[in-house]
PDB file of C-alpha atoms in Angstrom:
ATOM      1  CA  MET A   1     -33.835  -9.275 -23.243  1.00 60.00           C
ATOM      2  CA  GLU A   2     -35.501  -7.680 -20.601  1.00 53.00           C
ATOM      3  CA  ALA A   3     -32.833  -6.362 -18.686  1.00 61.00           C
ATOM      4  CA  ASP A   4     -31.461  -4.736 -21.566  1.00 88.00           C
ATOM      5  CA  PHE A   5     -34.971  -2.968 -22.720  1.00 95.00           C
ATOM      6  CA  THR A   6     -37.741  -2.257 -20.714  1.00 94.00           C
ATOM      7  CA  LEU A   7     -40.498  -3.354 -22.384  1.00 96.00           C
ATOM      8  CA  SER A   8     -44.332  -3.130 -21.051  1.00 96.00           C
ATOM      9  CA  ALA A   9     -46.915  -5.661 -21.368  1.00 97.00           C
ATOM     10  CA  GLN A  10     -47.988  -5.068 -24.451  1.00 97.00           C
ATOM     11  CA  GLN A  11     -44.306  -5.293 -25.715  1.00 97.00           C
ATOM     12  CA  LEU A  12     -43.915  -8.567 -24.371  1.00 97.00           C
ATOM     13  CA  ALA A  13     -47.250  -9.776 -25.941  1.00 98.00           C
ATOM     14  CA  ARG A  14     -46.268  -8.585 -28.929  1.00 98.00           C
ATOM     15  CA  PHE A  15     -42.505 -10.726 -28.433  1.00 98.00           C
ATOM     16  CA  GLU A  16     -43.730 -13.449 -27.725  1.00 97.00           C
ATOM     17  CA  ALA A  17     -46.453 -13.430 -30.038  1.00 98.00           C
ATOM     18  CA  LEU A  18     -44.190 -13.745 -33.438  1.00 98.00           C
ATOM     19  CA  ASP A  19     -43.498 -17.532 -33.119  1.00 96.00           C
ATOM     20  CA  ALA A  20     -46.608 -18.750 -33.572  1.00 97.00           C
ATOM     21  CA  LEU A  21     -47.360 -15.893 -36.697  1.00 97.00           C
ATOM     22  CA  TYR A  22     -44.243 -16.501 -38.249  1.00 97.00           C
ATOM     23  CA  ARG A  23     -44.437 -20.252 -37.992  1.00 96.00           C
ATOM     24  CA  GLU A  24     -48.113 -20.045 -39.720  1.00 95.00           C
ATOM     25  CA  TRP A  25     -47.257 -17.622 -42.424  1.00 95.00           C
ATOM     26  CA  ASN A  26     -43.845 -19.630 -42.939  1.00 92.00           C
ATOM     27  CA  ALA A  27     -45.802 -22.724 -43.743  1.00 92.00           C
ATOM     28  CA  GLN A  28     -47.981 -20.941 -46.366  1.00 94.00           C
ATOM     29  CA  ILE A  29     -45.264 -18.296 -47.943  1.00 93.00           C
ATOM     30  CA  ASN A  30     -41.272 -19.633 -47.217  1.00 90.00           C
ATOM     31  CA  VAL A  31     -39.670 -16.376 -46.017  1.00 91.00           C
ATOM     32  CA  ILE A  32     -37.485 -17.919 -42.991  1.00 92.00           C
ATOM     33  CA  SER A  33     -35.530 -21.199 -43.890  1.00 89.00           C
ATOM     34  CA  ARG A  34     -37.378 -24.294 -42.440  1.00 82.00           C
ATOM     35  CA  LYS A  35     -34.444 -25.137 -40.972  1.00 82.00           C
ATOM     36  CA  ASP A  36     -34.318 -21.681 -39.117  1.00 91.00           C
ATOM     37  CA  ILE A  37     -37.505 -21.529 -37.813  1.00 94.00           C
ATOM     38  CA  ASP A  38     -37.223 -23.266 -34.802  1.00 93.00           C
ATOM     39  CA  ALA A  39     -34.014 -20.372 -33.683  1.00 93.00           C
ATOM     40  CA  LEU A  40     -36.703 -17.445 -34.477  1.00 96.00           C
ATOM     41  CA  TYR A  41     -35.716 -15.596 -31.716  1.00 95.00           C
ATOM     42  CA  GLU A  42     -32.293 -16.255 -31.313  1.00 93.00           C
ATOM     43  CA  HIS A  43     -31.169 -15.863 -35.237  1.00 94.00           C
ATOM     44  CA  HIS A  44     -33.652 -13.551 -36.043  1.00 96.00           C
ATOM     45  CA  VAL A  45     -35.527 -11.246 -33.641  1.00 97.00           C
ATOM     46  CA  LEU A  46     -32.495 -10.593 -31.203  1.00 97.00           C
ATOM     47  CA  HIS A  47     -30.541 -10.311 -34.409  1.00 97.00           C
ATOM     48  CA  SER A  48     -32.775  -7.649 -35.262  1.00 98.00           C
ATOM     49  CA  LEU A  49     -32.587  -5.690 -31.795  1.00 98.00           C
ATOM     50  CA  ALA A  50     -29.119  -5.728 -31.947  1.00 98.00           C
ATOM     51  CA  ILE A  51     -30.085  -2.199 -33.624  1.00 98.00           C
ATOM     52  CA  ALA A  52     -31.034  -1.190 -30.817  1.00 98.00           C
ATOM     53  CA  ARG A  53     -28.661  -2.890 -28.263  1.00 98.00           C
ATOM     54  CA  TYR A  54     -25.991  -0.329 -30.441  1.00 98.00           C
ATOM     55  CA  LEU A  55     -28.561   2.540 -30.520  1.00 98.00           C
ATOM     56  CA  GLN A  56     -28.056   2.143 -26.517  1.00 97.00           C
ATOM     57  CA  THR A  57     -24.100   2.484 -26.801  1.00 97.00           C
ATOM     58  CA  VAL A  58     -23.648   6.073 -28.522  1.00 97.00           C
ATOM     59  CA  PRO A  59     -25.159   8.976 -26.491  1.00 97.00           C
ATOM     60  CA  GLY A  60     -28.042  10.432 -27.583  1.00 97.00           C
ATOM     61  CA  LEU A  61     -28.748   8.161 -30.386  1.00 98.00           C
ATOM     62  CA  TRP A  62     -31.730   6.004 -28.835  1.00 98.00           C
ATOM     63  CA  GLU A  63     -33.904   9.170 -28.397  1.00 97.00           C
ATOM     64  CA  LYS A  64     -32.834  10.452 -31.405  1.00 98.00           C
ATOM     65  CA  PHE A  65     -34.053   6.994 -33.555  1.00 98.00           C
ATOM     66  CA  ALA A  66     -37.592   7.165 -31.407  1.00 98.00           C
ATOM     67  CA  ALA A  67     -38.752   9.751 -32.874  1.00 98.00           C
ATOM     68  CA  SER A  68     -37.813   9.244 -36.080  1.00 98.00           C
ATOM     69  CA  THR A  69     -39.166   7.868 -39.544  1.00 98.00           C
ATOM     70  CA  VAL A  70     -37.588   4.531 -40.162  1.00 98.00           C
ATOM     71  CA  LEU A  71     -36.686   2.834 -43.739  1.00 98.00           C
ATOM     72  CA  ASP A  72     -36.084  -0.674 -43.632  1.00 98.00           C
ATOM     73  CA  LEU A  73     -34.631  -1.755 -46.919  1.00 97.00           C
ATOM     74  CA  GLY A  74     -35.293  -5.319 -48.232  1.00 97.00           C
ATOM     75  CA  THR A  75     -37.585  -6.278 -44.963  1.00 97.00           C
ATOM     76  CA  GLY A  76     -38.656  -9.790 -46.332  1.00 95.00           C
ATOM     77  CA  GLY A  77     -40.792 -11.109 -43.771  1.00 96.00           C
ATOM     78  CA  GLY A  78     -40.232  -8.392 -41.473  1.00 97.00           C
ATOM     79  CA  PHE A  79     -36.809  -7.942 -40.172  1.00 97.00           C
ATOM     80  CA  PRO A  80     -35.528  -5.762 -38.602  1.00 98.00           C
ATOM     81  CA  GLY A  81     -37.991  -3.562 -39.350  1.00 98.00           C
ATOM     82  CA  ILE A  82     -40.844  -5.195 -37.018  1.00 98.00           C
ATOM     83  CA  PRO A  83     -39.002  -6.108 -34.010  1.00 98.00           C
ATOM     84  CA  LEU A  84     -37.671  -2.951 -34.330  1.00 98.00           C
ATOM     85  CA  ALA A  85     -41.215  -0.863 -34.692  1.00 98.00           C
ATOM     86  CA  ILE A  86     -42.711  -3.298 -31.494  1.00 98.00           C
ATOM     87  CA  LEU A  87     -39.740  -1.683 -29.414  1.00 98.00           C
ATOM     88  CA  PHE A  88     -39.697   1.657 -30.858  1.00 98.00           C
ATOM     89  CA  PRO A  89     -43.381   2.519 -30.600  1.00 98.00           C
ATOM     90  CA  SER A  90     -42.830   6.260 -31.392  1.00 98.00           C
ATOM     91  CA  ALA A  91     -40.812   5.875 -34.258  1.00 98.00           C
ATOM     92  CA  ARG A  92     -42.857   5.042 -37.545  1.00 98.00           C
ATOM     93  CA  PHE A  93     -41.890   2.788 -40.170  1.00 98.00           C
ATOM     94  CA  THR A  94     -41.247   1.720 -43.711  1.00 98.00           C
ATOM     95  CA  LEU A  95     -41.294  -2.232 -44.805  1.00 98.00           C
ATOM     96  CA  CYS A  96     -40.201  -2.349 -48.266  1.00 98.00           C
ATOM     97  CA  ASP A  97     -39.070  -4.929 -50.295  1.00 97.00           C
ATOM     98  CA  SER A  98     -39.541  -5.705 -54.092  1.00 96.00           C
ATOM     99  CA  VAL A  99     -40.637  -9.359 -53.667  1.00 96.00           C
ATOM    100  CA  GLY A 100     -44.178  -8.999 -53.024  1.00 96.00           C
ATOM    101  CA  LYS A 101     -45.400 -12.536 -51.360  1.00 96.00           C
ATOM    102  CA  LYS A 102     -43.078 -11.260 -49.047  1.00 96.00           C
ATOM    103  CA  THR A 103     -44.404  -8.228 -48.377  1.00 97.00           C
ATOM    104  CA  ILE A 104     -47.772 -10.390 -47.766  1.00 97.00           C
ATOM    105  CA  VAL A 105     -46.413 -11.656 -44.882  1.00 97.00           C
ATOM    106  CA  ALA A 106     -44.243  -8.664 -43.485  1.00 98.00           C
ATOM    107  CA  GLN A 107     -47.958  -6.981 -43.707  1.00 98.00           C
ATOM    108  CA  ALA A 108     -50.068 -10.037 -42.067  1.00 97.00           C
ATOM    109  CA  VAL A 109     -47.568  -9.950 -38.989  1.00 98.00           C
ATOM    110  CA  SER A 110     -47.943  -6.477 -38.667  1.00 98.00           C
ATOM    111  CA  SER A 111     -51.483  -6.207 -38.858  1.00 98.00           C
ATOM    112  CA  ALA A 112     -51.837  -9.416 -36.430  1.00 98.00           C
ATOM    113  CA  LEU A 113     -49.925  -7.518 -33.815  1.00 98.00           C
ATOM    114  CA  GLU A 114     -51.789  -3.869 -34.588  1.00 98.00           C
ATOM    115  CA  LEU A 115     -48.391  -2.355 -35.291  1.00 98.00           C
ATOM    116  CA  ALA A 116     -49.591   1.038 -36.210  1.00 98.00           C
ATOM    117  CA  ASN A 117     -46.460   2.886 -36.588  1.00 98.00           C
ATOM    118  CA  VAL A 118     -45.979  -0.091 -39.748  1.00 98.00           C
ATOM    119  CA  GLN A 119     -46.297   0.453 -43.288  1.00 98.00           C
ATOM    120  CA  VAL A 120     -45.756  -2.343 -45.857  1.00 98.00           C
ATOM    121  CA  VAL A 121     -44.394  -1.339 -49.840  1.00 97.00           C
ATOM    122  CA  ASN A 122     -44.060  -3.287 -52.123  1.00 97.00           C
ATOM    123  CA  ALA A 123     -41.272  -1.610 -54.099  1.00 96.00           C
ATOM    124  CA  ARG A 124     -38.308  -0.938 -55.814  1.00 93.00           C
ATOM    125  CA  ALA A 125     -35.463   0.778 -53.737  1.00 89.00           C
ATOM    126  CA  GLU A 126     -35.142   3.384 -56.049  1.00 88.00           C
ATOM    127  CA  THR A 127     -39.050   4.249 -56.683  1.00 92.00           C
ATOM    128  CA  LEU A 128     -39.185   5.232 -53.037  1.00 92.00           C
ATOM    129  CA  PRO A 129     -39.106   9.185 -51.647  1.00 89.00           C
ATOM    130  CA  SER A 130     -36.292  10.359 -50.065  1.00 91.00           C
ATOM    131  CA  GLY A 131     -37.054  12.046 -46.276  1.00 93.00           C
ATOM    132  CA  PHE A 132     -36.568   9.332 -43.930  1.00 98.00           C
ATOM    133  CA  ASP A 133     -34.215   9.691 -41.198  1.00 98.00           C
ATOM    134  CA  PHE A 134     -33.060   6.054 -40.747  1.00 98.00           C
ATOM    135  CA  VAL A 135     -32.462   3.837 -43.296  1.00 98.00           C
ATOM    136  CA  VAL A 136     -32.063   0.161 -41.223  1.00 98.00           C
ATOM    137  CA  SER A 137     -31.237  -3.804 -43.533  1.00 98.00           C
ATOM    138  CA  ARG A 138     -30.453  -6.890 -43.119  1.00 96.00           C
ATOM    139  CA  ALA A 139     -27.252  -8.372 -45.036  1.00 83.00           C
ATOM    140  CA  VAL A 140     -29.526  -7.404 -48.650  1.00 90.00           C
ATOM    141  CA  ALA A 141     -26.558  -7.129 -50.572  1.00 93.00           C
ATOM    142  CA  ALA A 142     -22.636  -5.866 -49.967  1.00 94.00           C
ATOM    143  CA  LEU A 143     -22.218  -2.283 -49.017  1.00 95.00           C
ATOM    144  CA  PRO A 144     -20.917  -0.873 -52.149  1.00 95.00           C
ATOM    145  CA  ASP A 145     -24.474  -2.353 -53.921  1.00 95.00           C
ATOM    146  CA  PHE A 146     -26.894  -0.893 -51.101  1.00 96.00           C
ATOM    147  CA  PHE A 147     -25.276   2.490 -50.196  1.00 96.00           C
ATOM    148  CA  PRO A 148     -26.787   3.622 -54.113  1.00 95.00           C
ATOM    149  CA  TRP A 149     -30.232   2.556 -53.735  1.00 95.00           C
ATOM    150  CA  VAL A 150     -30.578   4.516 -50.275  1.00 95.00           C
ATOM    151  CA  LYS A 151     -28.424   7.700 -50.770  1.00 94.00           C
ATOM    152  CA  GLY A 152     -30.038  11.182 -50.517  1.00 93.00           C
ATOM    153  CA  LYS A 153     -33.469   8.914 -48.584  1.00 95.00           C
ATOM    154  CA  PHE A 154     -31.992   9.615 -45.354  1.00 97.00           C
ATOM    155  CA  SER A 155     -31.168  12.572 -43.298  1.00 97.00           C
ATOM    156  CA  GLN A 156     -29.388  10.917 -39.908  1.00 97.00           C
ATOM    157  CA  GLY A 157     -27.950   7.830 -40.770  1.00 98.00           C
ATOM    158  CA  ILE A 158     -27.731   3.834 -41.875  1.00 98.00           C
ATOM    159  CA  LEU A 159     -28.130   0.803 -39.507  1.00 98.00           C
ATOM    160  CA  TYR A 160     -27.135  -2.456 -41.403  1.00 98.00           C
ATOM    161  CA  LEU A 161     -26.817  -5.771 -40.157  1.00 98.00           C
ATOM    162  CA  LYS A 162     -24.228  -7.348 -41.984  1.00 96.00           C
ATOM    163  CA  GLY A 163     -21.702 -10.362 -41.225  1.00 91.00           C
ATOM    164  CA  GLY A 164     -17.997 -11.313 -42.393  1.00 84.00           C
ATOM    165  CA  ASP A 165     -14.751  -8.839 -42.891  1.00 84.00           C
ATOM    166  CA  VAL A 166     -16.772  -5.778 -44.077  1.00 94.00           C
ATOM    167  CA  ASN A 167     -13.998  -3.758 -43.759  1.00 95.00           C
ATOM    168  CA  GLU A 168     -13.330  -3.718 -47.770  1.00 95.00           C
ATOM    169  CA  GLU A 169     -16.598  -2.902 -48.638  1.00 95.00           C
ATOM    170  CA  ILE A 170     -16.342   0.284 -45.944  1.00 96.00           C
ATOM    171  CA  ALA A 171     -13.200   1.590 -47.652  1.00 96.00           C
ATOM    172  CA  THR A 172     -14.831   1.133 -51.297  1.00 96.00           C
ATOM    173  CA  VAL A 173     -18.395   3.061 -50.160  1.00 96.00           C
ATOM    174  CA  MET A 174     -16.311   5.636 -48.341  1.00 96.00           C
ATOM    175  CA  ALA A 175     -14.266   6.042 -51.306  1.00 97.00           C
ATOM    176  CA  ARG A 176     -16.646   5.983 -54.474  1.00 96.00           C
ATOM    177  CA  HIS A 177     -19.336   8.364 -52.070  1.00 96.00           C
ATOM    178  CA  LYS A 178     -16.765  10.693 -50.680  1.00 96.00           C
ATOM    179  CA  LEU A 179     -17.509   9.774 -46.732  1.00 96.00           C
ATOM    180  CA  PRO A 180     -15.829  12.110 -44.302  1.00 96.00           C
ATOM    181  CA  ARG A 181     -13.124   9.862 -42.056  1.00 94.00           C
ATOM    182  CA  GLY A 182     -14.822   8.952 -39.072  1.00 95.00           C
ATOM    183  CA  SER A 183     -18.781   8.625 -40.177  1.00 97.00           C
ATOM    184  CA  VAL A 184     -18.332   4.804 -40.482  1.00 97.00           C
ATOM    185  CA  HIS A 185     -19.120   2.641 -37.426  1.00 97.00           C
ATOM    186  CA  THR A 186     -19.015  -0.702 -36.520  1.00 97.00           C
ATOM    187  CA  TRP A 187     -20.013  -2.804 -33.353  1.00 98.00           C
ATOM    188  CA  PRO A 188     -19.824  -6.953 -32.991  1.00 97.00           C
ATOM    189  CA  VAL A 189     -23.131  -8.160 -31.833  1.00 97.00           C
ATOM    190  CA  SER A 190     -21.194 -10.625 -30.307  1.00 96.00           C
ATOM    191  CA  SER A 191     -20.345  -8.187 -27.446  1.00 96.00           C
ATOM    192  CA  TRP A 192     -23.986  -8.150 -26.666  1.00 96.00           C
ATOM    193  CA  LEU A 193     -24.907 -11.919 -27.722  1.00 95.00           C
ATOM    194  CA  PRO A 194     -22.015 -14.109 -26.629  1.00 92.00           C
ATOM    195  CA  ASP A 195     -23.601 -17.308 -29.112  1.00 92.00           C
ATOM    196  CA  ALA A 196     -20.794 -18.551 -31.786  1.00 94.00           C
ATOM    197  CA  TRP A 197     -23.852 -17.984 -34.076  1.00 94.00           C
ATOM    198  CA  TYR A 198     -23.203 -14.228 -34.133  1.00 95.00           C
ATOM    199  CA  ASP A 199     -19.241 -14.304 -34.801  1.00 95.00           C
ATOM    200  CA  GLY A 200     -18.320 -11.882 -37.062  1.00 95.00           C
ATOM    201  CA  LYS A 201     -21.987 -10.554 -37.350  1.00 96.00           C
ATOM    202  CA  LEU A 202     -21.852  -6.712 -36.941  1.00 97.00           C
ATOM    203  CA  VAL A 203     -23.888  -3.201 -36.500  1.00 98.00           C
ATOM    204  CA  VAL A 204     -22.427  -1.144 -39.320  1.00 98.00           C
ATOM    205  CA  HIS A 205     -23.434   2.064 -38.732  1.00 98.00           C
ATOM    206  CA  ILE A 206     -23.470   5.180 -41.081  1.00 98.00           C
ATOM    207  CA  GLU A 207     -23.668   8.670 -40.121  1.00 97.00           C
ATOM    208  CA  LYS A 208     -24.898  11.492 -42.558  1.00 89.00           C
TER     209      LYS A 208
END
């Protein structure tokens, strides 16, 4: 990971602390499947950071994201929001989930890491204000269901971690919401993380 991102000692320490924190909280409130907790970094942290790796491939996008306000909708226990908040300390993140017990975990981990750029809220998408620059999320719903939840709430774009054949979902969203041609991009996570687990997993970028 260090080869792709320049990390400070504090950032490294925070990433290293995630394993113990999530093991402790997952034993109390199950937000990561028991069989998956041993693959926390591979399946959750690095998957979240695939958004950051994608940002590096688009000129100017990393810098824009680094100075932005970001909504992580359906954050669960804090993914992708917490890894991204560690990596982008100058961005401000709102981590939102409608399930209260999940936000307890996200808040506890964020507080333990002393992430001053993170706010955790227990709310439904439709109750959130507008005014975010970016929306990030990880496979909360099919794109045609997800897009209406955040439509009008962002000024720059959506960065959505999604698996499978998304072409039909993208076509539906573009037609239903009259998105201009060329405003939706897909990037295969496996181009960065060549593990079979990432086969078919994408970053879907919907530009405003």
